[in-house]
CSV table of C-alpha atoms in Angstrom, one decimal:
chain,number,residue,atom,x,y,z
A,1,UNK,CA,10.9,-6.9,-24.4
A,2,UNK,CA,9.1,-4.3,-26.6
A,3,UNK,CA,6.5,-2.8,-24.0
A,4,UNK,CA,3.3,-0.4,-24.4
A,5,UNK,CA,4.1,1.8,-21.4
A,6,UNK,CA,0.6,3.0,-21.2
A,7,UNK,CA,-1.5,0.1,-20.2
A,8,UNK,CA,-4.7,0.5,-18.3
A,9,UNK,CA,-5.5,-0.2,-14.7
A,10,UNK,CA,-7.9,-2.9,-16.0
A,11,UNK,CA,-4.8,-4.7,-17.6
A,12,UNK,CA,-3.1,-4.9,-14.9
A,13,UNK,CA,-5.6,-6.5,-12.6
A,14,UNK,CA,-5.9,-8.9,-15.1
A,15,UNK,CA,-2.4,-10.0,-15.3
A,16,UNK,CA,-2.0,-11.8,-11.6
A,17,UNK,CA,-5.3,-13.7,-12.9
A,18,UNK,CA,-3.5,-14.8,-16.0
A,19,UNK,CA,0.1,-15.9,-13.8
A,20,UNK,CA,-2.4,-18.1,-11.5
A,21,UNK,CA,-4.3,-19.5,-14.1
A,22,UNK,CA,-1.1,-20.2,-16.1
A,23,UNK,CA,0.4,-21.5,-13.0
A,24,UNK,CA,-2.6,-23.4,-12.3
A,25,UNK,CA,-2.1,-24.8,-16.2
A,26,UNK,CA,1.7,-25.6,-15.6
A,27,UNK,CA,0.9,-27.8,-12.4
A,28,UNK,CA,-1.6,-29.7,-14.3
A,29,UNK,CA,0.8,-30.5,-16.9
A,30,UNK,CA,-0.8,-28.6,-19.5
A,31,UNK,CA,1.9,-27.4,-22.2
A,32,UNK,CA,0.2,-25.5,-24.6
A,33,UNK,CA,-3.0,-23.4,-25.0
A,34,UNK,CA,-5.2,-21.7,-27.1
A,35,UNK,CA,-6.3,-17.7,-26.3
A,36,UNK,CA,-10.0,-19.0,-26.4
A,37,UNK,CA,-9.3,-22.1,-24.1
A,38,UNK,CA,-7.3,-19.6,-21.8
A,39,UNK,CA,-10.2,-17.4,-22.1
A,40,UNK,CA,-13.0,-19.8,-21.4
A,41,UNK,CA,-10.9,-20.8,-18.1
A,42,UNK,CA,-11.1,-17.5,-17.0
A,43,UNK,CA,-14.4,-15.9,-18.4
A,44,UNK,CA,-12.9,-14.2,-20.8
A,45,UNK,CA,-13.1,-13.4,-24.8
A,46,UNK,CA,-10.2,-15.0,-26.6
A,47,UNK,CA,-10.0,-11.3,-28.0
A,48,UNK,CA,-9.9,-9.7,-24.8
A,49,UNK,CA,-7.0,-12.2,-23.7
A,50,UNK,CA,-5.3,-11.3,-27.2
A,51,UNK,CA,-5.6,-7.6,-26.8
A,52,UNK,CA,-4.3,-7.8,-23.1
A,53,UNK,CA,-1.3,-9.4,-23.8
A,54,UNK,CA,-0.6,-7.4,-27.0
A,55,UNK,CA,0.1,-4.3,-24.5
A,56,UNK,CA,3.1,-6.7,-23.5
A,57,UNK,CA,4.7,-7.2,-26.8
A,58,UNK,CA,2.9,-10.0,-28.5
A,59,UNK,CA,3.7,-13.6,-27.2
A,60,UNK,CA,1.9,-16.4,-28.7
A,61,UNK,CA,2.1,-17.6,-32.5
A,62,UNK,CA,-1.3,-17.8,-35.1
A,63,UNK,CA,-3.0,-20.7,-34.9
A,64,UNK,CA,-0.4,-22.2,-32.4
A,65,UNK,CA,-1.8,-20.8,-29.6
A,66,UNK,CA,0.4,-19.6,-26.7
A,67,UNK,CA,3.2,-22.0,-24.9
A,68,UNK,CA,2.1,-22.0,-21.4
A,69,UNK,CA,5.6,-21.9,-19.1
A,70,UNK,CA,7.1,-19.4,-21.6
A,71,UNK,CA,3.8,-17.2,-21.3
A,72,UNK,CA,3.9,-17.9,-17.4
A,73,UNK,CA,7.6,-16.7,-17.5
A,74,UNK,CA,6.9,-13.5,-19.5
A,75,UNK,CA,4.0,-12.5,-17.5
A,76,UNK,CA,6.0,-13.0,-14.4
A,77,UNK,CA,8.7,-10.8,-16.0
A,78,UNK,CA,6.4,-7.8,-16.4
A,79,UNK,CA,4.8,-8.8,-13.0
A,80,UNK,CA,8.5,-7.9,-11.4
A,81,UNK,CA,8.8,-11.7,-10.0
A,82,UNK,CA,12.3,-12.1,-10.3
A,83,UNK,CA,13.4,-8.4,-9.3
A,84,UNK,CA,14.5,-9.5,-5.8
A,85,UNK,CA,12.3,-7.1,-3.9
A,86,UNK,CA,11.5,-7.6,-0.2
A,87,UNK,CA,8.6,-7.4,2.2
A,88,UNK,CA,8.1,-6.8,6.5
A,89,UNK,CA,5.0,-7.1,8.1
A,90,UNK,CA,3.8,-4.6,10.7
A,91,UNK,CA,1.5,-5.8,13.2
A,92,UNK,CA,1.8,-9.6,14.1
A,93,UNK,CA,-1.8,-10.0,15.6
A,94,UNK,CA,-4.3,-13.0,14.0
A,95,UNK,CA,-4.3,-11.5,10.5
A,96,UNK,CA,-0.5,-11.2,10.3
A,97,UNK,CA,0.4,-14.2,11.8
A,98,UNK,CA,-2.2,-15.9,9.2
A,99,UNK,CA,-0.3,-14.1,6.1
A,100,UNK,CA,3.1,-14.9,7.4
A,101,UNK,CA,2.1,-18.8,7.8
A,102,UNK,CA,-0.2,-19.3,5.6
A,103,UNK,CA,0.5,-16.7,2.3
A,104,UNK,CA,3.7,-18.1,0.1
A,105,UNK,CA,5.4,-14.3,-0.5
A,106,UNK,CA,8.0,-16.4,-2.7
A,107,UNK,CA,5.4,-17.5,-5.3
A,108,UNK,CA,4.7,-13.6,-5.5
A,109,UNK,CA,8.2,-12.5,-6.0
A,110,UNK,CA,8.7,-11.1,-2.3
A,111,UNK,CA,11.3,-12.3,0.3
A,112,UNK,CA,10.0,-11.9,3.7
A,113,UNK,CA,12.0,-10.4,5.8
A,114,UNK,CA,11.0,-9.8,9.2
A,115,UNK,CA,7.7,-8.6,11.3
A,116,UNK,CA,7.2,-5.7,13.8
A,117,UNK,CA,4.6,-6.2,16.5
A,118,UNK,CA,4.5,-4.3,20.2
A,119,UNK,CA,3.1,-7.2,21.8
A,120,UNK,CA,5.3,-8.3,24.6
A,121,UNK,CA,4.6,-11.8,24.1
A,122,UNK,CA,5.1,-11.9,20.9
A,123,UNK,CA,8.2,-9.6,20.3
A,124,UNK,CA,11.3,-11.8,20.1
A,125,UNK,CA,9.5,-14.7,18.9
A,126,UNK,CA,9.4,-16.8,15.4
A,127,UNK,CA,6.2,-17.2,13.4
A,128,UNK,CA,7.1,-19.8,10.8
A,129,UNK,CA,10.8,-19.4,10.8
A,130,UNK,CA,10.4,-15.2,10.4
A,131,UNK,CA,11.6,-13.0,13.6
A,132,UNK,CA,9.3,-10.6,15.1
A,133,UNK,CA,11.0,-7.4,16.5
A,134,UNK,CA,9.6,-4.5,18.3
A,135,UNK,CA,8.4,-1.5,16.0
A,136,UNK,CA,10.2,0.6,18.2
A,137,UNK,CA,13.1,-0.9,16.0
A,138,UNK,CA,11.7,-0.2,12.5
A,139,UNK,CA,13.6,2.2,11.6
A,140,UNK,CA,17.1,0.7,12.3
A,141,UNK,CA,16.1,-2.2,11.1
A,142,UNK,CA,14.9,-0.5,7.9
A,143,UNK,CA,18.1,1.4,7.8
A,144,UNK,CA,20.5,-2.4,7.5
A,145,UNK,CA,17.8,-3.6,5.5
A,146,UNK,CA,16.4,-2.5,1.9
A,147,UNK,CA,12.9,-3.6,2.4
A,148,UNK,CA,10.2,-2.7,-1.0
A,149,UNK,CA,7.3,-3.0,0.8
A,150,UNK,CA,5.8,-2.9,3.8
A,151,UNK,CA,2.5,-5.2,4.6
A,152,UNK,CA,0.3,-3.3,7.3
A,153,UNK,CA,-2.3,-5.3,9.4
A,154,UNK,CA,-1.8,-2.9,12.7
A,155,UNK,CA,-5.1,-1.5,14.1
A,156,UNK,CA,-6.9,0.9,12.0
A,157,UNK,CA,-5.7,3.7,14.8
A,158,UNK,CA,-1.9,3.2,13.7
A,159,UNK,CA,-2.2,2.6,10.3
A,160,UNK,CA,-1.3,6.5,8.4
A,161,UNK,CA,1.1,6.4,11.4
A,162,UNK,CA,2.9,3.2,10.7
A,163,UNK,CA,2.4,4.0,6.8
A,164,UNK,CA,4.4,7.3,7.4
A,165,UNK,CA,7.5,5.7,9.2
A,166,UNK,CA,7.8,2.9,6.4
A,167,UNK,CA,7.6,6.0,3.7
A,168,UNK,CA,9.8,8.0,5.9
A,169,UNK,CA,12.1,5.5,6.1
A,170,UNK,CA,12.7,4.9,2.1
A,171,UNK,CA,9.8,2.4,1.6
A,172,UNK,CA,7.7,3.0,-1.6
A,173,UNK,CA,5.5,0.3,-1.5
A,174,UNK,CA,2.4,-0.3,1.0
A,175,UNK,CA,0.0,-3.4,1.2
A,176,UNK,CA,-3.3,-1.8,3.0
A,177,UNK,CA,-5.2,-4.8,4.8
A,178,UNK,CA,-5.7,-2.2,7.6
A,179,UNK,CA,-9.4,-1.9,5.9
A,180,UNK,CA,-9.2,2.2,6.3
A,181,UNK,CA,-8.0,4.6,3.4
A,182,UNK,CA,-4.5,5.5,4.2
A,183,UNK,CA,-2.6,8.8,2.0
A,184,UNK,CA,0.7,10.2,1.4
A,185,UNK,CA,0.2,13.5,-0.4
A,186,UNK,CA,3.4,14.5,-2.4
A,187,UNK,CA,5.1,11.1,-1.3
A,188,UNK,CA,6.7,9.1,-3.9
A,189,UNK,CA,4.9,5.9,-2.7
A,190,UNK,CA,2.6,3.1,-4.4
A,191,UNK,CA,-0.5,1.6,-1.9
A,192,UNK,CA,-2.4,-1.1,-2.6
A,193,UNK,CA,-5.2,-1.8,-0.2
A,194,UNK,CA,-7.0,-4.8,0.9
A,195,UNK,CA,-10.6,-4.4,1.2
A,196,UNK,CA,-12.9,-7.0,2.5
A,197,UNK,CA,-15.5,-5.1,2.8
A,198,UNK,CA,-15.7,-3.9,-0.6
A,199,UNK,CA,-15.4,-7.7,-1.9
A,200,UNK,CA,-18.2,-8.7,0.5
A,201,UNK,CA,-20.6,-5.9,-0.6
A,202,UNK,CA,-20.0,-6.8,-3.8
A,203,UNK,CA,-21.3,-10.7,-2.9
A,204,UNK,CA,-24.2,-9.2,-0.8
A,205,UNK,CA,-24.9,-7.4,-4.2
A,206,UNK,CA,-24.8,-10.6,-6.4
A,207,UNK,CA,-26.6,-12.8,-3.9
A,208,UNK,CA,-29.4,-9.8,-4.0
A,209,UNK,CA,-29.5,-10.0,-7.2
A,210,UNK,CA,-30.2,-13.9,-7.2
A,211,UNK,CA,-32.7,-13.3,-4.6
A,212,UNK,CA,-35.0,-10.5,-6.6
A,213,UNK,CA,-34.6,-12.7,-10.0
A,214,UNK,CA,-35.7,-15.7,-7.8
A,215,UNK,CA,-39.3,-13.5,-6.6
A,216,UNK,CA,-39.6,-13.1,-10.3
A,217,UNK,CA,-39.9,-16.3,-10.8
A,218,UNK,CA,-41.9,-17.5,-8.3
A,219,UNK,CA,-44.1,-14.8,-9.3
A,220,UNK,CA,-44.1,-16.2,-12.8
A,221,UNK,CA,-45.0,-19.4,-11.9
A,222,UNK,CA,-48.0,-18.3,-10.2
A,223,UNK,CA,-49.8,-16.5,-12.8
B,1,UNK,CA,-36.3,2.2,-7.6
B,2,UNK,CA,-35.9,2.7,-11.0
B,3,UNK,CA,-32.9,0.4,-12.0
B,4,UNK,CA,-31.1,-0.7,-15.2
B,5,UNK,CA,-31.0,-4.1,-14.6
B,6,UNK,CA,-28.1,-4.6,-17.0
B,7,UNK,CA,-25.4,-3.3,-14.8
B,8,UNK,CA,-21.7,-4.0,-15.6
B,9,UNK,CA,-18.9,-5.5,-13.1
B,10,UNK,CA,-17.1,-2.8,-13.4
B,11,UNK,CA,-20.2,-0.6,-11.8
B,12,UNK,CA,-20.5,-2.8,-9.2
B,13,UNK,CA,-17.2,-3.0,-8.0
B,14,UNK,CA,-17.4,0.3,-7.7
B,15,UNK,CA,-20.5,0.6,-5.6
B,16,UNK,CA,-19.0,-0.9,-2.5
B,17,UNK,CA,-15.9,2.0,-2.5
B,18,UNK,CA,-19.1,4.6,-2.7
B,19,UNK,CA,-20.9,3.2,-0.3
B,20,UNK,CA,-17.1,3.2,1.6
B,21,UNK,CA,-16.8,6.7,0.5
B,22,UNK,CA,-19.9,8.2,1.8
B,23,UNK,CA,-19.7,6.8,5.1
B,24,UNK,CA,-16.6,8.2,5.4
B,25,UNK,CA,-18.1,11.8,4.6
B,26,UNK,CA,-20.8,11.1,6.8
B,27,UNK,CA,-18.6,10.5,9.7
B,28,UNK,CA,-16.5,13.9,8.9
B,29,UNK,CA,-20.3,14.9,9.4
B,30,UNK,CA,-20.3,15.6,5.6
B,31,UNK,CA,-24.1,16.9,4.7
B,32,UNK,CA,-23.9,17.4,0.9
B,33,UNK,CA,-21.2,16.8,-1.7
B,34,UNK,CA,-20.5,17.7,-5.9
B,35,UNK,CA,-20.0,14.8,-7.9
B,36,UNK,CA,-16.5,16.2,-9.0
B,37,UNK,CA,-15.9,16.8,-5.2
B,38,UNK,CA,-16.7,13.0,-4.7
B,39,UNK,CA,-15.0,11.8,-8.5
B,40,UNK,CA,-12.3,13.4,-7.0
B,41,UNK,CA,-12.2,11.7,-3.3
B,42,UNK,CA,-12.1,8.6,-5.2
B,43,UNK,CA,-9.9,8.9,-8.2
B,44,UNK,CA,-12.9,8.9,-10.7
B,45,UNK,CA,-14.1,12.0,-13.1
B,46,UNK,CA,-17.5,13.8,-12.3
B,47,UNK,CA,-19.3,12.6,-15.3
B,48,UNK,CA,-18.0,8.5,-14.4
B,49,UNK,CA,-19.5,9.3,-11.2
B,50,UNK,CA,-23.3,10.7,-12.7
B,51,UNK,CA,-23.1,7.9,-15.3
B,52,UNK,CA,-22.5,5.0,-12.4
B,53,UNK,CA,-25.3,6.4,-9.7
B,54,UNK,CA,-27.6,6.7,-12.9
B,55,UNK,CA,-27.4,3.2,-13.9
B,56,UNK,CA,-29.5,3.2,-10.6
B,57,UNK,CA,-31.7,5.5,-11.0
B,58,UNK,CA,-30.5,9.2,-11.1
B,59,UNK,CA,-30.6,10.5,-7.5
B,60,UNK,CA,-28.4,13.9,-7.4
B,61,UNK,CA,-30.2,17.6,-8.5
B,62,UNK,CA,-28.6,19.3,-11.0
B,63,UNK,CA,-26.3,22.0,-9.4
B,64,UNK,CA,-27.0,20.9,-6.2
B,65,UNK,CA,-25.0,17.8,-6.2
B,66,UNK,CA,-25.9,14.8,-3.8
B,67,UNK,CA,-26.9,14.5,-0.1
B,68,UNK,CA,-24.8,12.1,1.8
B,69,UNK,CA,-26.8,10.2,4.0
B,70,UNK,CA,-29.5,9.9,1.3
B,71,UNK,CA,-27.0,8.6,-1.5
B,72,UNK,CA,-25.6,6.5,1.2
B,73,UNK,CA,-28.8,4.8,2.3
B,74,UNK,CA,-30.1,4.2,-1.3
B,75,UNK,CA,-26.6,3.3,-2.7
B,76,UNK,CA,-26.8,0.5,0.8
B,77,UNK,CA,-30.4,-0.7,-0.3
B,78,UNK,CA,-28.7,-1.5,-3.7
B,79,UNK,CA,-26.1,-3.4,-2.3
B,80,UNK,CA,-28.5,-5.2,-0.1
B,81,UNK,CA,-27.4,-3.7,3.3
B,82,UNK,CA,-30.6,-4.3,5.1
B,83,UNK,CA,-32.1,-7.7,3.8
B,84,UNK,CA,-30.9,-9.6,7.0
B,85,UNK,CA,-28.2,-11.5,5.1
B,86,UNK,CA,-26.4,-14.1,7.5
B,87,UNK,CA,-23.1,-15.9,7.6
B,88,UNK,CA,-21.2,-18.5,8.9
B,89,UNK,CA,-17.5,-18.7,8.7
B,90,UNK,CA,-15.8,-22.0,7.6
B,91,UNK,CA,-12.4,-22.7,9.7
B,92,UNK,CA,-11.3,-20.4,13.0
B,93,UNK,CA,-7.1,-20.5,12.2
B,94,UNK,CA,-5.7,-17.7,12.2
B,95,UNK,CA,-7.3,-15.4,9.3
B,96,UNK,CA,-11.2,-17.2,10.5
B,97,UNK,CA,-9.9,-15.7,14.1
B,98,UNK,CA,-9.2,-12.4,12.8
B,99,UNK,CA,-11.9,-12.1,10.5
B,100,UNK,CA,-14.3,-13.1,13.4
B,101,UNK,CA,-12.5,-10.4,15.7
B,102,UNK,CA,-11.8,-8.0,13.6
B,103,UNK,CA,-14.4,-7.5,10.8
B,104,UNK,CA,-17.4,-5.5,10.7
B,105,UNK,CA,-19.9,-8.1,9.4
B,106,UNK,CA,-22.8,-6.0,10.1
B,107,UNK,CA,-21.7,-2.3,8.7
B,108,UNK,CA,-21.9,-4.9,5.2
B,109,UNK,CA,-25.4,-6.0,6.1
B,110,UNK,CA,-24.5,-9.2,7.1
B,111,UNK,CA,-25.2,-11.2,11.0
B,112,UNK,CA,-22.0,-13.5,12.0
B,113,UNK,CA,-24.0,-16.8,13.7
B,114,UNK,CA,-21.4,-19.3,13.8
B,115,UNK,CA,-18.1,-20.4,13.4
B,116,UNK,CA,-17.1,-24.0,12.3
B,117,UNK,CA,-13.7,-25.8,12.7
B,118,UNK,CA,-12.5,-29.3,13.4
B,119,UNK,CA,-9.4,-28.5,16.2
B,120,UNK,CA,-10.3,-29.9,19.2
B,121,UNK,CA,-8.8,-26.9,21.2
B,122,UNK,CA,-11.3,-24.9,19.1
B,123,UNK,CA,-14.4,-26.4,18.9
B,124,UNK,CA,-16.6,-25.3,21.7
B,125,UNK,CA,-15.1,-22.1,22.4
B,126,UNK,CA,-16.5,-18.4,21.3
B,127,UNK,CA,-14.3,-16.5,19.7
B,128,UNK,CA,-15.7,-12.3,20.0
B,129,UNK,CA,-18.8,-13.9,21.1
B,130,UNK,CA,-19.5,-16.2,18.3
B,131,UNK,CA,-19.7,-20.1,18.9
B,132,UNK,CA,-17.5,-22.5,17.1
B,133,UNK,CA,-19.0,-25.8,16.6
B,134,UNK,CA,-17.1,-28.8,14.8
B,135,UNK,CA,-17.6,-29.1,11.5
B,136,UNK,CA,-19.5,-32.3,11.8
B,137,UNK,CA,-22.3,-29.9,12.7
B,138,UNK,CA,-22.2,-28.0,9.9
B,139,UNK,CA,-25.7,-29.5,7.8
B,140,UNK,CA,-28.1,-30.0,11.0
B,141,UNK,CA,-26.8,-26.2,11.7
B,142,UNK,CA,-28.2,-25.4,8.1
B,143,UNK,CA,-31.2,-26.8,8.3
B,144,UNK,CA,-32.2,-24.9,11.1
B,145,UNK,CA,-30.7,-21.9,10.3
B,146,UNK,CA,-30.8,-20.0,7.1
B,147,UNK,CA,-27.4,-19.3,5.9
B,148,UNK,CA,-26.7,-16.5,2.8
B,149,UNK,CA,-23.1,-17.1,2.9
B,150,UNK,CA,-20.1,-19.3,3.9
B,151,UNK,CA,-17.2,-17.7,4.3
B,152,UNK,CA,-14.4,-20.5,3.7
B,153,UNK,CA,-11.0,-20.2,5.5
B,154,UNK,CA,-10.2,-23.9,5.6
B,155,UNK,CA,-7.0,-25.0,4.0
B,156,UNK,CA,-6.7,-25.7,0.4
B,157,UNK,CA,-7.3,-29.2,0.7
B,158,UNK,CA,-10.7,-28.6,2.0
B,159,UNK,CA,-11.4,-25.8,-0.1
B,160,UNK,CA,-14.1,-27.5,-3.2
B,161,UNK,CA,-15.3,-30.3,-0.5
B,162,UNK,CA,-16.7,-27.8,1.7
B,163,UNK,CA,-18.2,-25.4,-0.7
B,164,UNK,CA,-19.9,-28.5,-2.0
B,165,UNK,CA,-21.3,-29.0,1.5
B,166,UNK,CA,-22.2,-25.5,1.7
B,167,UNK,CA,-24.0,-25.8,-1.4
B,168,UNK,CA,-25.6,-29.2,-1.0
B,169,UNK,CA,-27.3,-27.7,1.7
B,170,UNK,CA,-28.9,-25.0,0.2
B,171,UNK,CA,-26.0,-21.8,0.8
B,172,UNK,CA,-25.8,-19.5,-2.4
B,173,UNK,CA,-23.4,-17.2,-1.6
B,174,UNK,CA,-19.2,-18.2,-0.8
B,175,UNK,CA,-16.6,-15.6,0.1
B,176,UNK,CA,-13.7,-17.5,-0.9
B,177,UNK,CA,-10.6,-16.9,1.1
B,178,UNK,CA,-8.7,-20.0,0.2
B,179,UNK,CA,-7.0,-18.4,-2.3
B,180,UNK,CA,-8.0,-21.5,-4.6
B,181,UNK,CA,-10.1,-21.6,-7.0
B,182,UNK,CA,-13.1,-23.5,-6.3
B,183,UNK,CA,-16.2,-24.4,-9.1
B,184,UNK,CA,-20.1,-25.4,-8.8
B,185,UNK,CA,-20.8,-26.2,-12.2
B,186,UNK,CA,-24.3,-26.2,-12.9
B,187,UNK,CA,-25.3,-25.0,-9.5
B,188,UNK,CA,-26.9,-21.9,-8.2
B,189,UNK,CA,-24.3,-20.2,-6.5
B,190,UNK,CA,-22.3,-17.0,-6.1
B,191,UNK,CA,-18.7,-17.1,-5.5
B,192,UNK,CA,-16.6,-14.8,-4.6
B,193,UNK,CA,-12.8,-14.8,-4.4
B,194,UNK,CA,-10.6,-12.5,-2.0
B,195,UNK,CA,-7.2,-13.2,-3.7
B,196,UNK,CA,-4.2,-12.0,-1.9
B,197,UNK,CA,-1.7,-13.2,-4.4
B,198,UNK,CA,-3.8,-10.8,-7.5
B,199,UNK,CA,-3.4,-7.9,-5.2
B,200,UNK,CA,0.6,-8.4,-4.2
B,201,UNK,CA,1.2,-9.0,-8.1
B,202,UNK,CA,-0.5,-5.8,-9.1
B,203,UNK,CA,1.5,-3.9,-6.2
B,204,UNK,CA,4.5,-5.9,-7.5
B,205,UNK,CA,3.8,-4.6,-10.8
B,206,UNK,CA,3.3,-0.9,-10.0
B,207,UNK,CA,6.6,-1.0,-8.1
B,208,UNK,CA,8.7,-2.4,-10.3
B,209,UNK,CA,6.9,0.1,-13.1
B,210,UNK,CA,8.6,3.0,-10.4
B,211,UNK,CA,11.8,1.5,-10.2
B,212,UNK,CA,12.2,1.1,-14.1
B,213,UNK,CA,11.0,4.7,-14.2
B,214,UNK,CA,13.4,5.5,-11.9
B,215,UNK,CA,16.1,4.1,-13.8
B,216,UNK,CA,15.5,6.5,-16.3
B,217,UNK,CA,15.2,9.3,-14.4
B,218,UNK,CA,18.6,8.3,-12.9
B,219,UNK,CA,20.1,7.9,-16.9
B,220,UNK,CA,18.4,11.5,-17.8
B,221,UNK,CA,20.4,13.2,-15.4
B,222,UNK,CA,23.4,11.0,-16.8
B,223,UNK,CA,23.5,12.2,-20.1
C-alpha cells in the first residue's frame, strides 16, 4: 500500500474514529458510503475525511463513494490490527479488573496475555479467563513471553517504576491510565496515556461555556 | 477576562494538559517559568504556547515569562474549576468503583454526591464515602439536587436509555465511559466521550510505525 510516511498527529487520532464508525457502519449492514455521509456521522467535512485518507494511499472511487468493509479493512491495516501484537496488564485492582472484563483487546488487535498484581488475594487467580501472577515474576514471564505492550493501572507511586521494568525488559509500548506523566529519556519506547482528568476538564470547559451563553440570554430576555 | 470567544478544540484540549502541567511545576514548588521552558515540558513550540494562552487573554510579560500559580488559577477559572460543578456517577462495577476510589473529582472542580447502580449487593452501600442508591432513585435525586454531570459506566445496553434519563431531568453535561456512542438530537447537552479503544488504536498505530521502521533499520545494515 503506497503510504505518506509523514502524517500528522491529528491524522492519527482521527483514524481509530473512522475504524469504529466504519465498524459501527458494517454492523448496521451499511455497504457503501459517501465521504460527506461518513463525514456528517462524524462531524466532519467530506474534504477533511478525503484529505485524511489520502495520507493512506487513496481508497474510495469518484462519485462512488468508499466501500465500507474494504475501507474498515485498510484502515485496520495501517492501524496494525492484524500484526499479532500482545498486551499484560500490571496492577489488577478495580480499574484493571474493569479493562480485562469489560474492554474487548481483540477488537483492537491485542491478545491479552496475562496480568501482574501483588495482591495476595488476587495473585494466582483468573479474571475472565486471564491469569494473574505476582509482579515479582514479570520479568521471567516477559523473558518466555514477547509481550508489545504493557497496560499500567498500578498506583501512581509505582508507575515510572513498573514503566522502567516493562522497557527494561524489551517492551516498547506503554498504555498510561496511571493518570501521572511517566518518561523514558533515551529509551526506544512509545507511551500513550490515559487522562481522565484532561477529558473531564475539557466537559467542565464546555458545560461552562453553556452556562455563560445561557446568562446571556437570560439577560437578553430581560431588556 | 478578556476572552476570544471563538476558541478552537484543538485549544481547548489543550488547556486541561496546562492546567496539568502547571500544577505539576507548582508542586516541584516551580514560581515562574518561559513559555519555551513550558512548550518544551509539554511537547509544544514557545510561540504555540503565547498564541493558545492569548486566545484568553494575554497573561505572561514579555521577557519575564509566566508565573505559575497565577497562570494556573486563571487557566482553572477558564476551565471552570471553581463554579461548584457536581456529579453523579451512573453504575458502581468495576471502572464506577475505581473511578469513585480513585479519581480526583475535585482537583477538576467537580463534587462527587452520589453513586447509582441496580445490584442488590451494591445498592445501599458507600463506596470511599459516597452513597449508592438504586437506580430507581435516580429522578427524585435530581430534583432535589442539582446535577452538572452524569458520569455513565453502565453497560452498553443501558448506555442511550440512561443519558436520556439524565437528560430528561434536566443534566447537561455526560462523561461517557461506555465506550458507545450515545446521541441527544435536538437537546441541550454536552457529551463527552472517554474512548479506550481510539487510544489503544493510536498506540497500536505508533508501534507498529516502530516496528516497520525497524524493519528497515534491520535491511540497512543488510545491504
Amino acid at each position: 500500500m503506497k503510504r505518506n510516511t509523514r502524517v500528522s498527529t491529528a491524522v492519527i487520532r482521527r483514524l481509530p474514529r473512522y475504524y469504529r464508525q466504519l465498524s459501527e457502519l458494517q454492523r448496521k449492514g451499511v455497504i457503501r458510503i459517501s465521504s460527506s455521509a461518513l463525514g456528517k456521522s462524524m462531524g466532519l467535512t467530506a474534504s477533511q475525511i478525503r484529505q485524511d485518507l489520502f495520507c493512506f494511499g487513496g481508497f474510495g472511487q469518484q462519485g462512488y463513494g468508499y466501500k465500507v468493509d474494504s475501507l474498515k479493512e485498510q484502515i485496520g491495516e495501517i492501524l496494525g490490527i492484524n500484526r499479532g501484537h500482545t498486551i499484560v496488564v500490571l496492577g489488577a485492582g478495580n480499574l484493571g479488573r474493569a479493562l480485562i472484563e469489560n474492554f474487548k483487546f481483540s477488537n483492537n488487535g491485542f491478545q491479552l496475555l496475562a496480568a501482574f498484581d501483588v495482591q495476595e488475594r488476587t495473585v494466582g487467580t483468573q479474571i475472565a479467563g486471564v491469569p494473574v501472577y505476582h509482579a515479582d515474576t514479570l520479568e521471567e514471564f516477559l523473558k518466555e513471553n514477547p509481550v508489545s505492550v504493557g497496560l499500567l493501572t498500578v498506583p501512581k507511586s509505582a508507575a515510572q517504576t513498573m514503566g522502567e521494568r516493562l522497557v527494561a525488559a524489551g517492551v516498547h509500548g506503554i498504555w498510561n491510565f496511571t493518570n501521572c506523566e511517566i518518561a523514558f529519556p533515551g529509551e526506544d519506547v512509545v507511551v500513550e496515556s490515559v487522562h481522565f482528568s484532561d477529558s473531564l476538564l475539557a466537559l467542565n470547559y464546555m458545560i461552562s461555556q453553556r452556562e455563560d451563553g445561557q446568562e446571556q440570554e437570560d439577560g437578553k430576555d430581560k431588556t
